[in-house]
Amino acid sequence: MLTLVWFRRDLRLADNPALVAAARDGAVCPIYIHDPEAKDRQGGAGRWWLHHALAALDASLGRHGLALIIRRGPALETLRGVIHETGAEGVRWNRLYDPPLIRRDRHVKQALRDAGVDVHSHKADLLHEPWTVRTGQGSDYRVFTPFWRALRRLGEPEAPLAVPDLQGPLARPWSEPLGALGLLPRIPWDTGLREAWTPGEEAARRLDRFVTDALPRYHTDRDYPAIPGTSRLSPHLHFGEVSPRQVWAATTEADPEGPGTAAFRTEIGWREFAHHVLFHHPELPDEPLDRRFRGFPWRADPAGELLTAWRSGCTGFPIVDAGMRELRTTGWMHNRVRMVAGSLLVKNLRLPWQLGERWFRDNLVDADPASNALGWQWVAGCGADAAPYFRIFNPIRQGERFDPDGDYVARWVPELAALPPRQRHAPWEAAANVLARAGVRLDRDYPSPVVDLRESRQAALDAFARIKGD
Ligand SMILES: Cc1cc2nc3c(=O)[nH]c(=O)nc-3n(C[C@H](O)[C@H](O)[C@H](O)COP(=O)(O)OP(=O)(O)OC[C@H]3O[C@@H](n4cnc5c(N)ncnc54)[C@H](O)[C@@H]3O)c2cc1C
């Protein structure tokens, strides 16, 4: 029997349940469909990643004598066409959990089954699927800790699956060239992405280095953006180049009981939680879960000056600007800095969190509808298990605490690198002679803060007080 394996965000051969099941039934035809109707909210950096991840997947399939078939068009029609051309009797895929994609997949499954095709979907992208983690009353979770406890009670994740023996179809169907998908930018802004990342399953084996080198200290190092203390697996996980089960198994092998492992697994838990919340609240990327925030008095920024300053890393708050420039250059930002930069946008600049969500969506290589939306609603204080709105990060204190030597700022805001470390987080407070010695002319080499921290903090609290009683 020939089975089509429809690759989506599971761009790997190892621990791929759909692929394993298809290979057990006989020959396999791997296919990727660029579906213009899919509302998968992919931004520019994600499309760049996808292009290279597909090339890497095709190369690994090639080593097993198979080739990735690339097609463009609505999923159902395209699958029907390839079934017709190849005589395939089955279709398998690994499930995704974004609500619009669930709707599409349901429709595709039903229509193909009605036509007599043997269709199956599999669990591969999460440890436990969103509908399997339930409260005692049978409802979904809005708070992380009980969610995580309930998920852990469902048992240890299954062991990852090995790459199966693969056999291709007798005649290979035609394929569009990868370039025809138009995923790469027309204006080449991707130099920094190329320098920072190698997409693909092989590169996702950075997991092995991470568990030996950084996992034992993860719980202490993870908050310091100048240290390579986190795994940087997020884009690899988003595109399914490594599975959460593989991540889990690697931590069990390296250091099952260590504090680094416990802290790291909790973050994998936040990823599960984000998918759980999005599944149960499809409005998550657009609407605040706390309905009071629908009437929040955001600041008017008619010329978009504040938003532009934030996006371009020119707010005058060095830790924020460093993060925004890291994002623009590499497509990634350290989690601590995502929280601080997000807080400045939503609280001190008082601009809607959705603007930050969109910017991150377009610029992050790990942009994920669930984790990005959950992250922004957390920062804005309106989401599931969110930071309370009145907890407003002070970017100077955050910089001093989590970038104590100013190394992160020096790397991404080089115009401040010659300042003594203590002054790098608040250059406007440095004495004139210190600035002169470092060659920093405020408002020429580096901007003054776009808002007064104390006043804007108070204005944010006042705005919050206005919706609190609603
Ligand atoms: C405003 C904001 C937006 C965010 N947008 C995204 C996004 O689009 N995509 C994304 O994957 N993460 C997002 N995060 C979560 C987090 O910042 C990144 O997952 C993390 O920085 C990725 O780096 P890492 O792989 O080195 O993480 P590690 O610390 O090594 O963590 C391991 C893995 O756990 C998961 N993870 C860690 N923290 C979180 C979290 N808070 N929520 C959900 N999953 C988590 C990721 O898959 C990550 O790769 C966002 C956080 C904030 C505050």
Coordinates of C-alpha atoms and ligand atoms in Angstrom, one line a residue:
M1 CA 0.0 0.0 0.0
L2 CA 1.2 3.6 -0.8
T3 CA 0.5 6.2 1.9
L4 CA 0.9 10.0 1.5
V5 CA 2.6 11.5 4.6
W6 CA 1.5 15.1 4.7
F7 CA 4.3 17.1 6.5
R8 CA 3.3 20.3 8.1
R9 CA 5.1 21.5 11.3
D10 CA 6.7 18.1 12.0
L11 CA 9.7 18.5 9.7
R12 CA 11.7 15.5 11.0
L13 CA 12.2 11.8 10.3
A14 CA 12.9 10.7 13.9
D15 CA 10.0 10.4 16.4
N16 CA 7.5 11.0 13.6
P17 CA 4.4 8.8 14.3
A18 CA 2.7 9.5 10.9
L19 CA 5.8 8.5 9.1
V20 CA 6.4 5.3 11.2
A21 CA 2.8 4.2 10.7
A22 CA 2.9 4.8 6.9
A23 CA 6.2 3.0 6.6
R24 CA 4.7 0.0 8.4
D25 CA 1.9 -0.2 5.8
G26 CA 4.3 -0.1 2.8
A27 CA 5.6 2.7 0.5
V28 CA 5.6 6.3 1.5
C29 CA 5.2 9.5 -0.5
P30 CA 6.2 12.5 1.6
I31 CA 4.4 15.7 0.6
Y32 CA 4.4 19.4 1.7
I33 CA 1.5 21.6 0.7
H34 CA 1.8 25.3 0.6
D35 CA -1.9 26.1 1.3
P36 CA -2.8 29.8 0.7
E37 CA -6.0 29.3 2.5
A38 CA -4.3 28.0 5.7
K39 CA -4.6 30.7 8.4
D40 CA -1.3 29.7 10.0
R41 CA -0.2 33.2 10.8
Q42 CA 3.3 32.8 9.5
G43 CA 5.5 35.9 9.5
G44 CA 8.6 36.8 7.4
A45 CA 11.2 35.2 9.7
G46 CA 9.1 32.1 10.1
R47 CA 8.8 31.8 6.3
W48 CA 12.6 32.1 6.0
W49 CA 13.0 29.3 8.4
L50 CA 10.4 27.1 6.7
H51 CA 12.2 27.4 3.4
H52 CA 15.4 26.1 4.8
A53 CA 13.7 23.5 7.0
L54 CA 12.0 22.1 3.9
A55 CA 15.3 22.0 2.0
A56 CA 16.8 20.1 5.0
L57 CA 13.9 17.7 5.2
D58 CA 14.2 17.0 1.5
A59 CA 17.9 16.3 1.9
S60 CA 17.3 13.8 4.8
L61 CA 14.5 12.1 2.8
G62 CA 17.0 11.9 -0.1
R63 CA 19.4 10.0 2.1
H64 CA 16.6 7.3 2.4
G65 CA 15.9 7.3 -1.3
L66 CA 12.8 9.5 -1.1
A67 CA 12.1 13.0 -2.2
L68 CA 9.7 15.6 -0.7
I69 CA 6.9 16.5 -3.1
I70 CA 6.1 20.1 -2.9
R71 CA 2.7 21.5 -4.2
R72 CA 0.8 24.7 -3.9
G73 CA -2.9 25.0 -3.5
P74 CA -5.8 24.2 -1.1
A75 CA -5.0 21.2 1.0
L76 CA -7.9 19.0 0.1
E77 CA -7.8 19.6 -3.6
T78 CA -4.1 19.0 -3.7
L79 CA -4.2 15.8 -1.7
R80 CA -7.0 14.5 -4.0
G81 CA -4.8 15.3 -7.0
V82 CA -1.8 13.5 -5.7
I83 CA -3.9 10.5 -4.6
H84 CA -5.3 10.4 -8.2
E85 CA -1.8 10.6 -9.7
T86 CA -0.1 8.1 -7.5
G87 CA -2.9 5.7 -6.7
A88 CA -2.2 6.2 -2.9
E89 CA -4.7 4.4 -0.7
G90 CA -3.9 6.2 2.5
V91 CA -3.0 9.7 4.0
R92 CA -1.4 10.3 7.4
W93 CA -0.3 13.4 9.2
N94 CA 0.6 14.6 12.6
R95 CA -2.0 16.8 14.3
L96 CA -1.7 20.6 14.8
Y97 CA -3.7 22.5 17.4
D98 CA -4.3 26.0 16.1
P99 CA -8.1 26.3 15.8
P100 CA -8.3 27.3 12.1
L101 CA -6.0 24.4 11.2
I102 CA -8.0 22.0 13.3
R103 CA -11.1 23.0 11.3
R104 CA -9.3 22.5 8.0
D105 CA -7.9 19.2 9.0
R106 CA -11.2 17.9 10.2
H107 CA -12.8 18.8 6.9
V108 CA -10.0 17.2 4.9
K109 CA -10.2 14.0 6.9
Q110 CA -13.9 13.7 6.5
A111 CA -13.9 14.4 2.8
L112 CA -11.1 11.9 2.1
R113 CA -12.7 9.3 4.2
D114 CA -16.0 9.8 2.4
A115 CA -14.0 9.1 -0.8
G116 CA -12.8 5.8 0.6
V117 CA -9.2 6.9 1.5
D118 CA -7.6 5.5 4.7
V119 CA -6.9 8.6 6.7
H120 CA -5.2 8.9 10.1
S121 CA -3.8 11.6 12.2
H122 CA -1.3 11.2 15.0
K123 CA -0.1 13.0 18.2
A124 CA 3.4 14.3 17.7
D125 CA 3.8 18.0 18.6
L126 CA 2.8 17.9 22.3
L127 CA 3.4 15.6 25.2
H128 CA -0.4 15.5 25.9
E129 CA -3.1 16.9 23.7
P130 CA -5.1 19.9 24.8
W131 CA -8.4 18.0 25.4
T132 CA -6.7 15.3 27.5
V133 CA -5.7 17.6 30.4
R134 CA -8.9 18.4 32.3
T135 CA -9.8 19.7 35.7
G136 CA -11.8 17.5 38.2
Q137 CA -14.9 19.2 36.8
G138 CA -13.9 18.3 33.3
S139 CA -13.1 21.9 32.1
D140 CA -9.9 23.4 30.8
Y141 CA -7.2 25.1 32.9
R142 CA -6.5 28.9 33.1
V143 CA -3.7 28.6 35.6
F144 CA -0.3 27.0 34.8
T145 CA 0.7 25.2 38.0
P146 CA -2.5 23.0 38.4
F147 CA -2.4 22.4 34.6
W148 CA 1.2 21.2 34.8
R149 CA 0.4 19.0 37.8
A150 CA -2.5 17.4 36.0
L151 CA -0.4 16.9 32.9
R152 CA 2.3 15.2 34.9
R153 CA -0.3 12.9 36.4
L154 CA -1.1 11.6 32.9
G155 CA 2.2 9.8 33.1
E156 CA 5.7 9.9 31.6
P157 CA 5.9 10.8 27.9
E158 CA 6.3 7.7 25.7
A159 CA 9.8 7.0 24.4
P160 CA 10.6 8.6 21.0
L161 CA 10.3 6.5 17.8
A162 CA 13.3 5.7 15.7
V163 CA 13.5 6.6 12.0
P164 CA 11.7 3.8 10.1
D165 CA 13.0 2.0 7.0
L166 CA 11.6 3.9 4.1
Q167 CA 10.5 2.9 0.7
G168 CA 9.3 5.4 -1.9
P169 CA 6.6 5.2 -4.6
L170 CA 7.5 3.3 -7.8
A171 CA 7.0 6.5 -9.9
R172 CA 7.9 9.8 -8.2
P173 CA 5.2 12.4 -8.7
W174 CA 6.2 15.9 -10.0
S175 CA 7.1 18.5 -7.5
E176 CA 7.2 22.3 -7.6
P177 CA 10.7 23.7 -6.9
L178 CA 11.0 24.9 -3.3
G179 CA 11.8 28.5 -4.6
A180 CA 8.3 28.6 -6.2
L181 CA 6.7 28.9 -2.7
G182 CA 8.2 32.4 -2.4
L183 CA 9.2 32.0 1.2
L184 CA 12.5 33.8 1.1
P185 CA 12.5 37.6 1.3
R186 CA 12.7 39.5 -2.0
I187 CA 14.8 42.2 -0.3
P188 CA 17.6 40.3 1.3
W189 CA 17.3 41.3 5.0
D190 CA 18.1 37.7 6.2
T191 CA 21.9 37.9 6.6
G192 CA 21.6 38.0 10.4
L193 CA 19.2 35.0 10.4
R194 CA 21.7 33.0 8.2
E195 CA 24.5 33.8 10.6
A196 CA 22.5 32.9 13.7
W197 CA 20.7 29.7 12.7
T198 CA 20.8 26.5 10.7
P199 CA 17.2 25.2 10.3
G200 CA 16.6 21.5 10.1
E201 CA 16.5 18.3 12.1
E202 CA 20.2 17.8 12.1
A203 CA 20.8 21.3 13.6
A204 CA 18.1 20.6 16.1
R205 CA 20.5 18.1 17.6
R206 CA 21.9 21.1 19.4
L207 CA 19.7 19.6 22.1
D208 CA 22.5 17.1 22.8
R209 CA 25.0 19.9 23.4
F210 CA 22.5 21.8 25.5
V211 CA 21.7 18.9 27.9
T212 CA 25.4 18.2 28.5
D213 CA 26.7 21.8 28.6
A214 CA 23.9 24.1 29.9
L215 CA 21.1 22.0 31.4
P216 CA 22.8 21.5 34.8
R217 CA 22.9 25.3 35.3
Y218 CA 19.7 26.1 33.4
H219 CA 17.8 27.1 36.5
T220 CA 20.3 29.8 37.4
D221 CA 21.6 30.9 33.9
R222 CA 18.3 31.0 32.0
D223 CA 17.6 34.6 33.1
Y224 CA 20.8 36.2 31.9
P225 CA 20.6 37.2 28.2
A226 CA 24.4 37.6 27.8
I227 CA 24.9 33.9 28.7
P228 CA 24.0 31.1 26.4
G229 CA 22.0 29.6 29.2
T230 CA 18.9 28.5 27.4
S231 CA 18.4 25.8 24.7
R232 CA 17.5 28.0 21.7
L233 CA 15.3 25.1 20.6
S234 CA 12.2 27.2 20.2
P235 CA 12.2 27.5 16.3
H236 CA 13.2 23.8 16.0
L237 CA 10.3 22.9 18.3
H238 CA 7.9 25.2 16.4
F239 CA 8.7 23.6 13.1
G240 CA 8.8 20.1 14.6
E241 CA 12.5 19.4 13.8
V242 CA 12.7 18.0 17.2
S243 CA 9.7 16.7 19.3
P244 CA 8.9 17.5 22.9
R245 CA 9.2 13.7 23.6
Q246 CA 12.8 13.7 22.3
V247 CA 13.6 16.8 24.4
W248 CA 12.1 15.0 27.4
A249 CA 14.0 11.8 26.8
A250 CA 17.3 13.7 26.4
T251 CA 16.8 15.4 29.8
T252 CA 16.0 12.1 31.4
E253 CA 19.2 10.6 30.0
A254 CA 21.4 13.5 31.0
D255 CA 20.2 14.5 34.5
P256 CA 16.7 13.2 35.4
E257 CA 16.6 14.6 38.9
G258 CA 18.7 17.8 38.6
P259 CA 17.2 21.3 39.4
G260 CA 18.2 22.4 35.8
T261 CA 16.0 19.6 34.4
A262 CA 13.1 20.5 36.6
A263 CA 13.2 24.1 35.6
F264 CA 13.7 23.3 31.9
R265 CA 10.8 20.8 31.8
T266 CA 8.6 23.5 33.3
E267 CA 9.3 25.6 30.3
I268 CA 8.3 22.7 28.0
G269 CA 5.2 22.7 30.2
W270 CA 4.5 26.4 29.4
R271 CA 4.6 25.4 25.7
E272 CA 2.0 22.7 26.4
F273 CA 0.0 25.2 28.4
A274 CA 0.0 27.8 25.6
H275 CA -1.4 25.2 23.2
H276 CA -4.0 24.1 25.7
V277 CA -5.1 27.7 26.2
L278 CA -5.2 28.5 22.5
F279 CA -7.2 25.3 21.8
H280 CA -9.8 26.2 24.4
H281 CA -9.8 30.0 23.6
P282 CA -9.3 30.4 19.9
E283 CA -9.6 34.2 20.3
L284 CA -6.3 34.3 22.2
P285 CA -4.1 36.0 19.5
D286 CA -6.6 38.8 19.1
E287 CA -8.8 39.3 22.1
P288 CA -7.8 39.7 25.8
L289 CA -9.0 36.7 27.8
D290 CA -9.7 39.1 30.7
R291 CA -12.7 40.9 29.1
R292 CA -12.2 44.0 31.2
F293 CA -9.2 44.8 29.0
R294 CA -11.4 45.3 25.9
G295 CA -12.1 48.8 27.2
F296 CA -8.6 49.6 28.2
P297 CA -7.7 53.3 27.5
W298 CA -4.6 52.7 25.3
R299 CA -2.5 55.8 24.4
A300 CA -3.1 57.5 21.1
D301 CA 0.1 57.4 19.0
P302 CA -1.3 58.8 15.7
A303 CA 2.0 59.3 13.9
G304 CA 3.2 55.9 15.2
E305 CA 6.3 57.5 16.7
L306 CA 6.4 55.5 19.9
L307 CA 5.7 52.2 18.1
T308 CA 8.5 53.0 15.5
A309 CA 10.9 53.8 18.3
W310 CA 10.1 50.5 20.0
R311 CA 10.2 48.4 16.9
S312 CA 13.5 49.8 15.7
G313 CA 15.2 49.6 19.1
C314 CA 15.5 53.3 19.7
T315 CA 13.4 53.8 22.9
G316 CA 16.4 55.1 24.9
F317 CA 16.1 52.1 27.3
P318 CA 19.2 50.1 26.5
I319 CA 18.0 46.6 27.6
V320 CA 14.9 47.0 25.5
D321 CA 16.7 48.4 22.5
A322 CA 19.3 45.6 22.8
G323 CA 16.4 43.0 22.7
M324 CA 14.6 44.7 19.8
R325 CA 17.8 44.8 17.8
E326 CA 18.6 41.2 18.6
L327 CA 15.2 40.3 17.3
R328 CA 15.5 42.3 14.1
T329 CA 19.0 40.9 13.4
T330 CA 18.7 37.3 14.5
G331 CA 14.9 36.6 14.6
W332 CA 15.1 35.6 18.2
M333 CA 15.1 37.4 21.6
H334 CA 15.9 36.1 25.0
N335 CA 12.9 35.3 27.2
R336 CA 13.8 37.8 30.0
V337 CA 14.1 40.6 27.4
R338 CA 10.9 39.6 25.7
M339 CA 9.2 40.3 29.0
V340 CA 10.9 43.6 29.6
A341 CA 10.5 44.9 26.0
G342 CA 6.9 43.7 26.1
S343 CA 6.2 45.5 29.4
L344 CA 7.6 48.7 28.1
L345 CA 5.3 48.6 25.0
V346 CA 2.2 47.7 26.9
K347 CA 2.6 49.6 30.1
N348 CA 5.0 52.5 29.8
L349 CA 4.2 53.3 26.2
R350 CA 0.6 52.0 26.8
L351 CA 0.2 50.7 23.3
P352 CA -2.0 47.7 22.6
W353 CA -0.3 44.3 23.2
Q354 CA -1.7 43.2 19.8
L355 CA 0.8 45.5 18.1
G356 CA 3.7 43.7 19.9
E357 CA 2.2 40.3 19.1
R358 CA 2.1 41.2 15.4
W359 CA 5.7 42.5 15.3
F360 CA 7.0 39.5 17.1
R361 CA 4.9 37.3 14.8
D362 CA 6.6 38.8 11.8
N363 CA 10.1 38.9 13.2
L364 CA 10.6 35.8 15.4
V365 CA 11.9 32.6 13.8
D366 CA 10.0 30.8 16.6
A367 CA 6.8 32.8 16.1
D368 CA 4.1 30.5 17.3
P369 CA 0.4 31.4 17.5
A370 CA 0.0 29.8 20.9
S371 CA 3.2 30.8 22.7
N372 CA 3.4 34.3 21.2
A373 CA -0.2 35.1 22.1
L374 CA 0.1 33.6 25.6
G375 CA 3.4 35.5 26.1
W376 CA 1.8 38.8 25.1
Q377 CA -1.3 38.4 27.2
W378 CA 0.9 37.4 30.1
V379 CA 3.0 40.6 29.7
A380 CA -0.2 42.7 29.3
G381 CA -1.8 41.2 32.4
C382 CA -4.9 40.2 30.5
G383 CA -4.2 36.5 29.8
A384 CA -4.3 33.1 31.4
D385 CA -2.1 33.1 34.6
A386 CA -0.8 36.5 33.5
A387 CA 1.5 38.8 35.4
P388 CA -0.7 41.2 37.3
Y389 CA -1.1 44.5 35.4
F390 CA 0.3 46.5 38.3
R391 CA 3.6 44.6 38.1
I392 CA 5.5 46.9 35.8
F393 CA 9.0 46.0 34.9
N394 CA 11.6 48.8 35.4
P395 CA 13.9 48.4 32.4
I396 CA 16.9 50.0 34.3
R397 CA 16.5 47.7 37.3
Q398 CA 16.0 44.7 35.0
G399 CA 19.1 45.6 33.1
E400 CA 21.2 46.0 36.2
R401 CA 19.9 42.7 37.6
F402 CA 20.0 40.4 34.6
D403 CA 22.8 42.1 32.6
P404 CA 25.0 43.2 35.5
D405 CA 28.2 43.6 33.4
G406 CA 26.3 45.3 30.6
D407 CA 27.6 42.7 28.1
Y408 CA 24.2 42.1 26.4
V409 CA 23.7 45.9 25.9
A410 CA 27.3 46.3 24.6
R411 CA 26.7 43.5 22.1
W412 CA 23.5 44.9 20.6
V413 CA 23.8 48.6 21.3
P414 CA 27.5 49.1 20.5
E415 CA 27.2 52.9 20.7
L416 CA 27.1 52.4 24.5
A417 CA 29.8 49.8 24.7
A418 CA 32.5 52.2 25.8
L419 CA 30.5 53.4 28.8
P420 CA 31.3 51.8 32.2
P421 CA 29.0 48.8 32.7
R422 CA 26.9 50.5 35.4
Q423 CA 26.0 53.4 33.1
R424 CA 25.1 51.2 30.1
H425 CA 21.6 50.7 31.5
A426 CA 20.8 54.4 32.0
P427 CA 23.2 56.5 29.9
W428 CA 21.2 59.7 30.5
E429 CA 22.1 59.5 34.1
A430 CA 25.9 59.4 33.4
A431 CA 27.9 62.5 34.1
A432 CA 28.9 64.6 31.1
N433 CA 32.6 63.7 31.3
V434 CA 31.8 60.0 31.4
L435 CA 29.6 60.3 28.3
A436 CA 32.3 62.4 26.6
R437 CA 35.0 59.9 27.4
A438 CA 32.9 57.1 26.0
G439 CA 32.2 59.2 22.9
V440 CA 28.4 59.1 23.5
R441 CA 26.4 62.2 22.5
L442 CA 22.8 61.7 23.8
D443 CA 20.2 62.3 21.1
R444 CA 22.8 62.0 18.4
D445 CA 24.5 58.7 19.0
Y446 CA 21.8 57.3 21.2
P447 CA 18.3 58.6 22.1
S448 CA 17.0 59.9 25.4
P449 CA 14.2 57.8 26.8
V450 CA 11.0 58.2 24.8
V451 CA 8.9 58.3 28.1
D452 CA 9.5 59.2 31.7
L453 CA 9.5 56.0 33.6
R454 CA 7.8 57.2 36.7
E455 CA 5.1 59.3 35.0
S456 CA 4.3 56.6 32.5
R457 CA 4.1 54.0 35.2
Q458 CA 1.6 56.1 37.1
A459 CA -0.4 56.7 34.0
A460 CA -0.5 53.0 33.3
L461 CA -1.7 52.3 36.9
D462 CA -4.4 55.0 36.6
A463 CA -5.6 53.5 33.3
F464 CA -5.8 50.1 34.9
A465 CA -7.8 51.5 37.8
R466 CA -10.4 52.7 35.3
I467 CA -11.1 49.3 34.0
K468 CA -10.6 47.3 37.2
G469 CA -14.1 47.9 38.5
D470 CA -15.9 47.1 35.3
Ligands
LIG1 C1 6.0 38.4 24.7 C2 6.5 37.0 24.6 C3 6.3 36.4 23.3 C4 6.8 35.1 23.1 N1 6.6 34.5 21.9 C5 7.0 33.2 21.7 C6 6.8 32.5 20.4 O1 6.3 33.1 19.5 N2 7.3 31.3 20.3 C7 7.8 30.6 21.3 O2 8.2 29.4 21.1 N3 8.0 31.2 22.5 C8 7.6 32.4 22.8 N4 7.8 33.0 24.0 C9 8.3 32.2 25.1 C10 9.8 32.2 25.3 O3 10.3 33.5 25.3 C11 10.6 31.4 24.2 O4 10.0 30.1 24.1 C12 12.0 31.2 24.6 O5 12.7 32.5 24.8 C13 12.7 30.4 23.5 O6 14.1 30.3 23.8 P1 14.7 28.9 24.2 O7 14.4 27.9 23.2 O8 16.2 29.1 24.4 O9 14.0 28.6 25.5 P2 14.3 27.6 26.7 O10 14.4 28.4 28.0 O11 15.5 26.7 26.4 O12 13.0 26.7 26.9 C14 12.8 25.5 26.2 C15 11.5 25.5 25.3 O13 10.4 25.7 26.2 C16 9.4 26.5 25.5 N5 9.2 27.7 26.3 C17 10.0 28.3 27.1 N6 9.4 29.4 27.7 C18 8.2 29.4 27.2 C19 7.0 30.2 27.5 N7 7.1 31.3 28.3 N8 5.9 30.0 26.8 C20 5.8 28.9 26.0 N9 6.9 28.1 25.7 C21 8.0 28.3 26.3 C22 10.0 26.8 24.1 O14 9.5 25.9 23.2 C23 11.5 26.7 24.4 O15 12.2 26.4 23.2 C24 7.4 34.3 24.2 C25 7.5 35.0 25.4 C26 7.1 36.3 25.6 C27 7.2 36.9 27.0

